[in-house]
PDB file of C-alpha atoms and ligand atoms in Angstrom:
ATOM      1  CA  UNK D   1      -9.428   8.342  11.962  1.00 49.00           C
ATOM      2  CA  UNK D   2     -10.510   5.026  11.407  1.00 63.00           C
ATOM      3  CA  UNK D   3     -14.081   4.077  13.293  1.00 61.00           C
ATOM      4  CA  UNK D   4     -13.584   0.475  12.364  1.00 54.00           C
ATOM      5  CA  UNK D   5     -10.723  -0.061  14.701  1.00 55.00           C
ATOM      6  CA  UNK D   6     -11.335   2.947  17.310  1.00 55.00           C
ATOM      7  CA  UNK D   7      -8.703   4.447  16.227  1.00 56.00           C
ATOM      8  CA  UNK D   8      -7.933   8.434  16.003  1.00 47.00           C
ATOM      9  CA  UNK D   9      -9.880  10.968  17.016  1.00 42.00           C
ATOM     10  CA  UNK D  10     -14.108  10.672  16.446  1.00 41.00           C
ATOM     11  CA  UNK D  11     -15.261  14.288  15.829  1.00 37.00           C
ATOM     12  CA  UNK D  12     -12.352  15.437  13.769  1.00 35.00           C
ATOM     13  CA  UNK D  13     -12.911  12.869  10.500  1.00 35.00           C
ATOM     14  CA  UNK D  14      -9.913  13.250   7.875  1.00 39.00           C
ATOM     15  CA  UNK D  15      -6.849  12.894   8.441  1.00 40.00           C
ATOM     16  CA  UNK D  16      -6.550  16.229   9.152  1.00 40.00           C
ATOM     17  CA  UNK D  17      -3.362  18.092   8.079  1.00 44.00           C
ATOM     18  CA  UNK D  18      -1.528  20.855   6.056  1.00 42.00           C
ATOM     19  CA  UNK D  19      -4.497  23.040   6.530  1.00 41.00           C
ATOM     20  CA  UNK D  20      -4.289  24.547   9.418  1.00 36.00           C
ATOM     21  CA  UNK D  21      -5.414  22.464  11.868  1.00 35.00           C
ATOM     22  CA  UNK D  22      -2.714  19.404  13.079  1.00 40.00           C
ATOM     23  CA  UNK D  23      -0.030  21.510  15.006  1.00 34.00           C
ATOM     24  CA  UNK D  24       1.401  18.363  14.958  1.00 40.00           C
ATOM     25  CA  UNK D  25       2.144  18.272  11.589  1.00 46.00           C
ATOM     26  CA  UNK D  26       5.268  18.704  10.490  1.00 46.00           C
ATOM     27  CA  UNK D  27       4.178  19.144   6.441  1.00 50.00           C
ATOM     28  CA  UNK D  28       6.130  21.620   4.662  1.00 51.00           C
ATOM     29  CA  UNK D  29       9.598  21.419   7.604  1.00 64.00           C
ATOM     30  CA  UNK D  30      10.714  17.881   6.489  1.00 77.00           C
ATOM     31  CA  UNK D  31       9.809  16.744   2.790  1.00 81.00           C
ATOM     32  CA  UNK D  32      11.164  13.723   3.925  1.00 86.00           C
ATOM     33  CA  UNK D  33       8.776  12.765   6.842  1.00 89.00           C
ATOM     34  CA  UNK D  34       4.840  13.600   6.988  1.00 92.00           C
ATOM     35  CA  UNK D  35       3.812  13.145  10.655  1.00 89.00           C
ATOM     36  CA  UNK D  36      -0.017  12.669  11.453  1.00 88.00           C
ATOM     37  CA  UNK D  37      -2.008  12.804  14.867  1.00 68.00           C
ATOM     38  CA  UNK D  38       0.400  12.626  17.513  1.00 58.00           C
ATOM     39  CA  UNK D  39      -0.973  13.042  20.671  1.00 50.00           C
ATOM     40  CA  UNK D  40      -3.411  11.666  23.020  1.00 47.00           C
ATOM     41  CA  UNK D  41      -6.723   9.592  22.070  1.00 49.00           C
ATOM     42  CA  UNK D  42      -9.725  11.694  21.685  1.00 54.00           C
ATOM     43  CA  UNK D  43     -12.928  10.421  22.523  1.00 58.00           C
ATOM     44  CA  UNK D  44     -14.124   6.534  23.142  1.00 68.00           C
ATOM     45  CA  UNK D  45     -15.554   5.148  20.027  1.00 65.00           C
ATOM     46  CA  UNK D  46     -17.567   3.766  22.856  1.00 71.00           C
ATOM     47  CA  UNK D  47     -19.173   6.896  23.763  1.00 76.00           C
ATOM     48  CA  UNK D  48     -20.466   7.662  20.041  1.00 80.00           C
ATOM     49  CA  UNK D  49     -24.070   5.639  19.484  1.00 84.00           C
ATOM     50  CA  UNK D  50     -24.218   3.315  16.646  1.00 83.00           C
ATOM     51  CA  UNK D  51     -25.933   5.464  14.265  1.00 85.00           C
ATOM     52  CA  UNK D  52     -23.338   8.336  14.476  1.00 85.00           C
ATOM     53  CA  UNK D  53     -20.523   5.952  14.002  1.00 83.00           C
ATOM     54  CA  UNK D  54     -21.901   4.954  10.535  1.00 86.00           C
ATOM     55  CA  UNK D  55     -22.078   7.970   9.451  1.00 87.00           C
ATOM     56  CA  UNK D  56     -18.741   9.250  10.721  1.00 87.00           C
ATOM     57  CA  UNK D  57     -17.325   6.074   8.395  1.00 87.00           C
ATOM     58  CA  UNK D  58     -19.473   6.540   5.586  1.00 90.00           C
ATOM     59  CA  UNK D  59     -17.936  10.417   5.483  1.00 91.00           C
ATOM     60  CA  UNK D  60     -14.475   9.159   5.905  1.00 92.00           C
ATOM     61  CA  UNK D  61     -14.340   6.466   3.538  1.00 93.00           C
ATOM     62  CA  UNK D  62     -16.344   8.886   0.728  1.00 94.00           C
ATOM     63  CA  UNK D  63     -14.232  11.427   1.001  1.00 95.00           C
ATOM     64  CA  UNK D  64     -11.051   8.911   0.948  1.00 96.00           C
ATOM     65  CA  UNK D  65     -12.118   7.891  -1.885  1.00 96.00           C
ATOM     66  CA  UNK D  66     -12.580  10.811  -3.499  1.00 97.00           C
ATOM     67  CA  UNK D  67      -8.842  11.376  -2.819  1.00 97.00           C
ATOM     68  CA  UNK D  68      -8.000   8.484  -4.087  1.00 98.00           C
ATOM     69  CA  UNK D  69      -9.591   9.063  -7.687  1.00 98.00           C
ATOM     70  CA  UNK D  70      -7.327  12.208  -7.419  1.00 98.00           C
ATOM     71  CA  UNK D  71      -4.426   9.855  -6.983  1.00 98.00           C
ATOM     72  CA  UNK D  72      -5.430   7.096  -9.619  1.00 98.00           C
ATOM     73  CA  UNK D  73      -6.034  10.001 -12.060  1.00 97.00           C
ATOM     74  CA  UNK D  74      -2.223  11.173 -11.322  1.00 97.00           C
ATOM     75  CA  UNK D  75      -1.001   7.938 -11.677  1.00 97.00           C
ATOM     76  CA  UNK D  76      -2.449   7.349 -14.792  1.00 94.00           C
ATOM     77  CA  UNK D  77      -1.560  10.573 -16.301  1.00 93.00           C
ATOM     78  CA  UNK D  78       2.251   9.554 -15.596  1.00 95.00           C
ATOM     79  CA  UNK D  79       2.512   5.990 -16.062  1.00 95.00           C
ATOM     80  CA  UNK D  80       3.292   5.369 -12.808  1.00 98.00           C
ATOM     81  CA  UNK D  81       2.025   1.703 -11.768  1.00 98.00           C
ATOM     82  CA  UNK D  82       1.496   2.630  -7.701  1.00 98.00           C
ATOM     83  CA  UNK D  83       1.130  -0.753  -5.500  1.00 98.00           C
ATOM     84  CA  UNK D  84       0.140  -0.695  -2.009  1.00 98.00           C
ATOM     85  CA  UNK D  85       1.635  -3.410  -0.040  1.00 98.00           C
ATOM     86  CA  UNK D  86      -0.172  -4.909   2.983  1.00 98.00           C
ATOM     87  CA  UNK D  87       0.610  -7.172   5.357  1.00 98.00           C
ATOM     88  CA  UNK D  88       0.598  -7.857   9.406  1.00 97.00           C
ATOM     89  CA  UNK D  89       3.532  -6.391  11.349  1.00 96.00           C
ATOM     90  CA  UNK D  90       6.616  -8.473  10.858  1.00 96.00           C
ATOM     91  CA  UNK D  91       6.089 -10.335   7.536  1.00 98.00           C
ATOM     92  CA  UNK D  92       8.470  -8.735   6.107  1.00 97.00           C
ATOM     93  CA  UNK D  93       7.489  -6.101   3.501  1.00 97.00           C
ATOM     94  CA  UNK D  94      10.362  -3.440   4.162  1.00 97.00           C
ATOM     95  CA  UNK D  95      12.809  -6.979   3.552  1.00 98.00           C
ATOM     96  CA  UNK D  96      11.299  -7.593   0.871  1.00 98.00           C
ATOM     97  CA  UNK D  97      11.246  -3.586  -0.800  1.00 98.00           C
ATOM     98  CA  UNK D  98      15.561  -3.516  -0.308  1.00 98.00           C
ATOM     99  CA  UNK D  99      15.716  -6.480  -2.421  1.00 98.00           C
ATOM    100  CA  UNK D 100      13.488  -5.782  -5.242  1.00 98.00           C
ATOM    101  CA  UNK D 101      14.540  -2.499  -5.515  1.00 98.00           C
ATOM    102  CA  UNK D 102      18.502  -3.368  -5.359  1.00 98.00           C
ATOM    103  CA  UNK D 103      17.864  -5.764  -8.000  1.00 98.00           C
ATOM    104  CA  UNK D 104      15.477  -3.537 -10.363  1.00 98.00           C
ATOM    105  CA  UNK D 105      17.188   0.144  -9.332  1.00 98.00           C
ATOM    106  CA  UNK D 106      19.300  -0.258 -12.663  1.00 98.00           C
ATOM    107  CA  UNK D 107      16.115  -1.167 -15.425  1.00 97.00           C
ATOM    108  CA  UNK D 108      13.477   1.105 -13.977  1.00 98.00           C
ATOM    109  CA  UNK D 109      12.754   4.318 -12.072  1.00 98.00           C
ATOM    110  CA  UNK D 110      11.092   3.326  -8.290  1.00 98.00           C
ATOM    111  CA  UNK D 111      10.065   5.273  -5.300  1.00 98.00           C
ATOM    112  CA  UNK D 112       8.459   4.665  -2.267  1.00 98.00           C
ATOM    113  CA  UNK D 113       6.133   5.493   0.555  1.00 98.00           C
ATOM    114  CA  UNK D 114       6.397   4.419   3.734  1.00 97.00           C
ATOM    115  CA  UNK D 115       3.907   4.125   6.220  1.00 97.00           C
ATOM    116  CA  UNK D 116       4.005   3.523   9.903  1.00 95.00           C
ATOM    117  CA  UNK D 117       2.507   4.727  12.960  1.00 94.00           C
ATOM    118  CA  UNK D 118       5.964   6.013  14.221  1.00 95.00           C
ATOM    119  CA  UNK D 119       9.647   6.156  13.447  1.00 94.00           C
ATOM    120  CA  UNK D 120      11.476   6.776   9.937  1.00 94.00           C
ATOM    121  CA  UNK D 121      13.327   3.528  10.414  1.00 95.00           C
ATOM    122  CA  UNK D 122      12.245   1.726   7.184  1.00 95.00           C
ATOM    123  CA  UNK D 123      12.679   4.877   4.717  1.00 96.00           C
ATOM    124  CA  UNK D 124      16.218   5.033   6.002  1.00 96.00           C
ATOM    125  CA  UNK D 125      16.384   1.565   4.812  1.00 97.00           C
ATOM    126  CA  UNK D 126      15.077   1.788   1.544  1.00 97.00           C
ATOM    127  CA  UNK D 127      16.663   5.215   0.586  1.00 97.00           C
ATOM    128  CA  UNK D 128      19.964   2.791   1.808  1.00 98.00           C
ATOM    129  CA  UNK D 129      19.526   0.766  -1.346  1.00 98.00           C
ATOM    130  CA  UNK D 130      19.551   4.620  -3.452  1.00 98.00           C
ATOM    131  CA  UNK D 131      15.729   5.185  -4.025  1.00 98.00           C
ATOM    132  CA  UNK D 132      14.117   7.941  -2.366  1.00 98.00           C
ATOM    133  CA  UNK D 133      12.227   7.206   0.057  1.00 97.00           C
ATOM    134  CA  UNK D 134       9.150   9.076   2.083  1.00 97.00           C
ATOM    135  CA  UNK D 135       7.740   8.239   5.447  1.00 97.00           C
ATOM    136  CA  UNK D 136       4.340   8.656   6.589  1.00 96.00           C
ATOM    137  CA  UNK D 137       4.303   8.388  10.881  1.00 95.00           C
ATOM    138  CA  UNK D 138       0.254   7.897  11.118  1.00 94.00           C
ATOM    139  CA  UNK D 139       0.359   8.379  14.614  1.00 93.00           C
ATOM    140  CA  UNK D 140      -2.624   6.964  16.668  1.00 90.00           C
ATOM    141  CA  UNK D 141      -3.913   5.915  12.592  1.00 93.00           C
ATOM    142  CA  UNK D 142      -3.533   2.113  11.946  1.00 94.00           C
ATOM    143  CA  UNK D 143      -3.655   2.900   7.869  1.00 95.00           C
ATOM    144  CA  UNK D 144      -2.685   5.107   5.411  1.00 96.00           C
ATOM    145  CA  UNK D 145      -5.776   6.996   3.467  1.00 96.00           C
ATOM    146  CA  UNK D 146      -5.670   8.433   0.015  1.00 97.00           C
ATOM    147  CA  UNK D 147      -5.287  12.271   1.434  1.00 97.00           C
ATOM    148  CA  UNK D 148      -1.758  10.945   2.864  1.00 97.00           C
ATOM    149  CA  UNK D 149      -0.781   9.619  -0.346  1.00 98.00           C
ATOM    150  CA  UNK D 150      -1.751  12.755  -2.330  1.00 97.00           C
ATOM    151  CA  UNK D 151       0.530  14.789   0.279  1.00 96.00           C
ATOM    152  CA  UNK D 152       3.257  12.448  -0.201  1.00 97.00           C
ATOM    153  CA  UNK D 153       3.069  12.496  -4.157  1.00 97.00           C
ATOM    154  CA  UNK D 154       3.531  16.298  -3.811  1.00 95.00           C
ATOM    155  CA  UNK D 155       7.147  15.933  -1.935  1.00 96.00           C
ATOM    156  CA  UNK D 156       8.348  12.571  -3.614  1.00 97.00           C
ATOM    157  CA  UNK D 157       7.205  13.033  -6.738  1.00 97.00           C
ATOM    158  CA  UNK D 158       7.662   9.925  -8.244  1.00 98.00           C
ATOM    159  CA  UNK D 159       9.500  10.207 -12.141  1.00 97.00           C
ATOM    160  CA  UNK D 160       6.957   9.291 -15.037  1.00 96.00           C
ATOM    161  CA  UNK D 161       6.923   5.699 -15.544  1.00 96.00           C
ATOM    162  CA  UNK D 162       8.659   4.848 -12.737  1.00 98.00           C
ATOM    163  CA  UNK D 163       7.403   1.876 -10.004  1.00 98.00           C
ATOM    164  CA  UNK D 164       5.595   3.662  -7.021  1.00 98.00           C
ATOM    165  CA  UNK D 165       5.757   0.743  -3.864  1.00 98.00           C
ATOM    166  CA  UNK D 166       3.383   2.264  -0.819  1.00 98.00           C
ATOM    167  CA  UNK D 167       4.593   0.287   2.103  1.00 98.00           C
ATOM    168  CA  UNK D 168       1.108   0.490   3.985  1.00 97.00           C
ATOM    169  CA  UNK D 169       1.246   0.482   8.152  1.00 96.00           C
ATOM    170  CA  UNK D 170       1.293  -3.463   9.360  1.00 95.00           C
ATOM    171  CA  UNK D 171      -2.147  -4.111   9.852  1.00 95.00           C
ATOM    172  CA  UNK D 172      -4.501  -6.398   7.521  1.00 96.00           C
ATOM    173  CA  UNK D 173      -7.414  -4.948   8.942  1.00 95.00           C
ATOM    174  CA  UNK D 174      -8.113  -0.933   8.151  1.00 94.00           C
ATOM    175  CA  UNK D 175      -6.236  -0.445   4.974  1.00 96.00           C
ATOM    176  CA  UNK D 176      -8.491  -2.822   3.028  1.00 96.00           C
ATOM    177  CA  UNK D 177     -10.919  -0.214   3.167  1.00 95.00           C
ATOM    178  CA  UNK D 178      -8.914   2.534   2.006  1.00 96.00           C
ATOM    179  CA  UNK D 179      -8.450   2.900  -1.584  1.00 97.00           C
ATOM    180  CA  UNK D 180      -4.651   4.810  -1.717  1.00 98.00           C
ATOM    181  CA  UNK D 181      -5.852   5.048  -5.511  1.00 98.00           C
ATOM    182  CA  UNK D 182      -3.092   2.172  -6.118  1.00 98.00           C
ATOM    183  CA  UNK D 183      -3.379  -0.357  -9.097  1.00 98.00           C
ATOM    184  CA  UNK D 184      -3.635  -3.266  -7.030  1.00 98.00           C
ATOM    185  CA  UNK D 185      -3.007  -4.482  -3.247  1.00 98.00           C
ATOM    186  CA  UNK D 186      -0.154  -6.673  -3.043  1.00 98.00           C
ATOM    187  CA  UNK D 187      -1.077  -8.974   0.152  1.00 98.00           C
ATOM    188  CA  UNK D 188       2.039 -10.610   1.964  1.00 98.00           C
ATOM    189  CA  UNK D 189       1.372 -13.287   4.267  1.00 98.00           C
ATOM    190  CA  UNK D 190       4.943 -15.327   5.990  1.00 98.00           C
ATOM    191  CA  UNK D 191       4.682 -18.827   6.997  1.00 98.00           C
ATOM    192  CA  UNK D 192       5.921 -17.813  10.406  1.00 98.00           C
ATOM    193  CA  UNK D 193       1.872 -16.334  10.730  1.00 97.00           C
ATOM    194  CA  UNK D 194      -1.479 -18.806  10.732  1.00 96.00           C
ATOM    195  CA  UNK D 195      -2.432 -20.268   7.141  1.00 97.00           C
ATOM    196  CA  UNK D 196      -5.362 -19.301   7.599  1.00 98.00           C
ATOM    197  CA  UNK D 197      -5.025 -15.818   7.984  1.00 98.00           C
ATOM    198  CA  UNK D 198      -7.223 -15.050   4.338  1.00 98.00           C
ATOM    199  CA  UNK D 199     -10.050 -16.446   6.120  1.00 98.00           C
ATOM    200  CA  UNK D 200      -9.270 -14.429   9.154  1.00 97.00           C
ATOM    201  CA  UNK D 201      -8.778 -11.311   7.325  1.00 97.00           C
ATOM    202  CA  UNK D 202     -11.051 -12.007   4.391  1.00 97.00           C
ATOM    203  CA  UNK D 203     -11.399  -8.132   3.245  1.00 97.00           C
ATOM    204  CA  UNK D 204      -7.814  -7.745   3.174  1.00 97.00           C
ATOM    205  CA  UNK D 205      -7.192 -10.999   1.220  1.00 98.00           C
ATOM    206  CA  UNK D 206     -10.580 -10.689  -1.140  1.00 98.00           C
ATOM    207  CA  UNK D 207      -8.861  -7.281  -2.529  1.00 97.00           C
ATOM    208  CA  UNK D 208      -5.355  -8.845  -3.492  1.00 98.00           C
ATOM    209  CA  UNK D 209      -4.425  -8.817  -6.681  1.00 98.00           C
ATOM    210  CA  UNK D 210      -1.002 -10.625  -5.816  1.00 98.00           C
ATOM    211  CA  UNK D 211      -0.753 -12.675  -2.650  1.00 98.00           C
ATOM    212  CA  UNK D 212       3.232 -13.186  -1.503  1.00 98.00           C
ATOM    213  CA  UNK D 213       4.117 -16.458   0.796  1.00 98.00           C
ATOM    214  CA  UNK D 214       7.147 -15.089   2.408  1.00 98.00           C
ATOM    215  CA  UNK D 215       9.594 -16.693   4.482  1.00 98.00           C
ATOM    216  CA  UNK D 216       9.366 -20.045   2.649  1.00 98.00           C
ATOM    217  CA  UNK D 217      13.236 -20.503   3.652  1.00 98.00           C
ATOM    218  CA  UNK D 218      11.805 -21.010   7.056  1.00 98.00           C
ATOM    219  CA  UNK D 219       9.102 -23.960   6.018  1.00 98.00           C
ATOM    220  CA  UNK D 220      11.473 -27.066   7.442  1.00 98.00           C
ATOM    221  CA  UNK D 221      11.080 -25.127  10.680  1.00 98.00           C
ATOM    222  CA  UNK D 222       7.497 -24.124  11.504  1.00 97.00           C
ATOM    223  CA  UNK D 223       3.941 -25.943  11.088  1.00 96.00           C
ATOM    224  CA  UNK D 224       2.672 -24.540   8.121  1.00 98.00           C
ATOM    225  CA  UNK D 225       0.582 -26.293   5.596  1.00 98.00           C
ATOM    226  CA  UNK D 226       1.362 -24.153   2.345  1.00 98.00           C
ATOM    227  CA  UNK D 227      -1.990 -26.116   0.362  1.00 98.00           C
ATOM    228  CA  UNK D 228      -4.368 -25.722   3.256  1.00 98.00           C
ATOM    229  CA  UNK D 229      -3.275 -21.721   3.445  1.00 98.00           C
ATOM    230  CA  UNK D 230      -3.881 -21.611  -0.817  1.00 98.00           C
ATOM    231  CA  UNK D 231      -7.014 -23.572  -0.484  1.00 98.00           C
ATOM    232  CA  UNK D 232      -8.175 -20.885   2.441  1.00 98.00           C
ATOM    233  CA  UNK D 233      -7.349 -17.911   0.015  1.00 98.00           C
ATOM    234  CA  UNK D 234      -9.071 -19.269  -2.980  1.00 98.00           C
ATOM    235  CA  UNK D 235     -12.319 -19.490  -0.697  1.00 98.00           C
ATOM    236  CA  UNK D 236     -11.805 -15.638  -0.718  1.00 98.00           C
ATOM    237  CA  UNK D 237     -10.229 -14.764  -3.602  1.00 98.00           C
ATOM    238  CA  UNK D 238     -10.147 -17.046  -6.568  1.00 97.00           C
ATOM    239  CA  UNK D 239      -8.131 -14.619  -9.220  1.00 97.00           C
ATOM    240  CA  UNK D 240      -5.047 -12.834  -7.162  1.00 98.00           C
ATOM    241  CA  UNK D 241      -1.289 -14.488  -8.156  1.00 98.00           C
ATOM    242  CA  UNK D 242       0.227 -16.528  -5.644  1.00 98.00           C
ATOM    243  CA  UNK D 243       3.713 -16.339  -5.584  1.00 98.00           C
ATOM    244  CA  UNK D 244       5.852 -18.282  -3.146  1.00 98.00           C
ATOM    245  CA  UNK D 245       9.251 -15.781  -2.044  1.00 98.00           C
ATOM    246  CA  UNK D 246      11.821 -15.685   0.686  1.00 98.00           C
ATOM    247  CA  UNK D 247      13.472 -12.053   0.759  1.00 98.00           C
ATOM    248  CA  UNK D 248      16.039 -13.059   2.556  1.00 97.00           C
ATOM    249  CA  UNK D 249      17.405 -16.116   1.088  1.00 98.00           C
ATOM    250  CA  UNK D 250      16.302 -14.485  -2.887  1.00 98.00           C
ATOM    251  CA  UNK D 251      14.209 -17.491  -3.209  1.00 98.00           C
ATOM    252  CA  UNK D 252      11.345 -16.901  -5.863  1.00 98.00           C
ATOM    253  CA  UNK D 253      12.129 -13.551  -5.996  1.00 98.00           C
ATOM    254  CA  UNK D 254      12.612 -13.864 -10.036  1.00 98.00           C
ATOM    255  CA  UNK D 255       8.692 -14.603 -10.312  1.00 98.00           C
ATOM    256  CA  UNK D 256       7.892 -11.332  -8.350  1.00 98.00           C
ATOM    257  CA  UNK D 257      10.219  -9.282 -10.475  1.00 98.00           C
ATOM    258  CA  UNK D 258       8.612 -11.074 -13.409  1.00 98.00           C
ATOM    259  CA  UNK D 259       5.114 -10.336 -12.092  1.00 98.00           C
ATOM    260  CA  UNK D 260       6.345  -6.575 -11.330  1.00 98.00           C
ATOM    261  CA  UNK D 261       7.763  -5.773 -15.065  1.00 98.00           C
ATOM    262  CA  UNK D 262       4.261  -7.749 -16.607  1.00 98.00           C
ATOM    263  CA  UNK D 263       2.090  -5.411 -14.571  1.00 97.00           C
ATOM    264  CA  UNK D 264       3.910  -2.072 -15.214  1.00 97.00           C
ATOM    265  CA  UNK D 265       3.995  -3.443 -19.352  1.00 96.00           C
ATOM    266  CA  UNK D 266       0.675  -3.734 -19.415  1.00 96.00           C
ATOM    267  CA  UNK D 267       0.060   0.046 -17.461  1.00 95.00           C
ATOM    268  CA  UNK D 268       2.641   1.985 -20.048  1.00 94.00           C
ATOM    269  CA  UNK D 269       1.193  -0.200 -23.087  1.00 95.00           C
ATOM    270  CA  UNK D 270      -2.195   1.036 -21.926  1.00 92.00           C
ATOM    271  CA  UNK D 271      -1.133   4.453 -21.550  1.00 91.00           C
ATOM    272  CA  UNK D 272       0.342   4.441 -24.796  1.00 92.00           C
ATOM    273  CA  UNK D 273      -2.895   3.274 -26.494  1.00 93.00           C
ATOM    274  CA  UNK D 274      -4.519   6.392 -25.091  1.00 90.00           C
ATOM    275  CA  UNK D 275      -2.315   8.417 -25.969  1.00 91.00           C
ATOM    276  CA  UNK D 276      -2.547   7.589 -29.686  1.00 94.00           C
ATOM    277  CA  UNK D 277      -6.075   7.457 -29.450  1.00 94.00           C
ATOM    278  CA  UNK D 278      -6.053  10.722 -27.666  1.00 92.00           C
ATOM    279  CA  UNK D 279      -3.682  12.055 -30.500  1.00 94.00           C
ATOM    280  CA  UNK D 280      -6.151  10.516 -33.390  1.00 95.00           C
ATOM    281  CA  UNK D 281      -9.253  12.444 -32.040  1.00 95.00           C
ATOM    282  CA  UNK D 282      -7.319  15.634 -32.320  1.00 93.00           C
ATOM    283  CA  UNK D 283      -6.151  14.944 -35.279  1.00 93.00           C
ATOM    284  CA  UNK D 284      -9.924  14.194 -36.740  1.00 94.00           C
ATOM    285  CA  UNK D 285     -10.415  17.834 -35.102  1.00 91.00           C
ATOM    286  CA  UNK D 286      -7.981  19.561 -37.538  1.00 85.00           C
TER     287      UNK D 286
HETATM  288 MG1   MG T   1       8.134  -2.146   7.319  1.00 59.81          MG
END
């Protein structure tokens, strides 16, 4: 449930499954789909006062993110470098998976989560291009939260060192506010959209560590000042990458992949530094 948005069902925080209490679930039938909260609306966010909408979010958000240490601690413990990919509907982040991981299937290990209210459309496209694939249907839920993630780590369960994309559900709103227990957010915005959506969405934007201009094949054809939209996002966010891609046309992609293999160096070259350091102190034990 999200209280931000109105979303889900106020009353029942969490986003309640596997333990007993989402019939709707269908954990545990199909490893390959994890469906969440189907069925009507519950109660108007309008009918809750102020006061007990706070403190529905504060619960919900504290709890996510005690999930999501959970996750980050997992993560770290395997040296997988997890990146949760944002975006509005339609910019093009499933596009944008099948190429990256056709072109880097053969140097690393990937997986990937895939979130969206309904349908397992996009997970049959990326397991199309050989890497598994899970899909997360949030139902009435407009994000996914840490919980979700945990869930799907237990049924995908991503190889050690391999690249962990989280295709998060179209919406630059709610999932800046829940930590998935990712390394960083990786922002997409397409020229097709308003440059100034980082001032629009300045949570979302403020949280990136790697903002992707997509669609730049299409820049002869729409109004889009590319300077104006960089200018807007440094207001917000002054250290995030900017990268300039088209996923269709391949365009730039080489600077993503570049960006990808930098981040995941520095995540196994940190894990190996703790690792000897771990190995030292026991060592100093003998
Ligand atoms: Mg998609």
């Amino acid at each position: 449930m999200c209280t931000v948005c109105g979303c889900g069902e106020p009353g029942a925080p969490g986003h309640h499954h596997g333990h007993g209490h989402d019939a709707a679930h269908h954990h545990g039938e199909d490893p390959h789909s994890h469906h969440y909260g189907l069925g009507p609306a519950g109660v108007s966010i309008a009918d809750l006062s102020q006061a007990r909408i706070v403190s529905i979010e504060r619960d919900v958000l504290s709890k996510n993110d005690g999930y999501a240490r959970q996750n980050r601690a997992w993560f770290e413990q395997h040296g997988v470098l997890a990146l949760n990919l944002v975006s509005g509907p339609g910019s093009g982040k499933t596009t944008l998976l099948e190429r990256s991981l056709n072109d880097l299937k053969a140097e690393m290990a990937l997986a990937v989560i895939e979130g969206d209210q309904q349908t397992a459309n996009d997970a049959e496209r990326i397991r199309a291009t050989g890497v598994p694939a899970l899909q997360i249907n949030t139902g009435k839920g407009c994000h996914l939260d840490a919980h979700q993630i945990g869930h799907a780590l237990g049924d995908l369960r991503p190889p050690d060192h391999s690249l962990l994309f989280i295709e998060n559900v179209g919406n630059l709103v709610c999932p800046a506010m829940f930590d998935l227990g990712e390394a960083g957010k990786v922002v997409m915005l397409s020229v097709t959209e308003g440059e100034d959506k980082p001032i629009k969405y300045p949570d979302m934007f403020h949280r990136a560590a790697v903002v992707l201009l997509n669609k730049i094949d299409l820049l002869p054809y729409v109004r889009f000042d590319v300077q104006r939209c960089l200018d807007y996002l440094r207001q917000v966010n002054g250290e995030a990458a900017v990268l300039l891609v088209s996923a269709t046309t391949g365009e730039g992609m080489a600077d993503w992949h570049d960006w990808l293999r930098d981040q995941r160096m520095r995540l196994l070259n940190a894990r190996a530094t703790s690792l000897k350091s771990e190995r030292a102190a026991l060592m100093a034990q003998l």
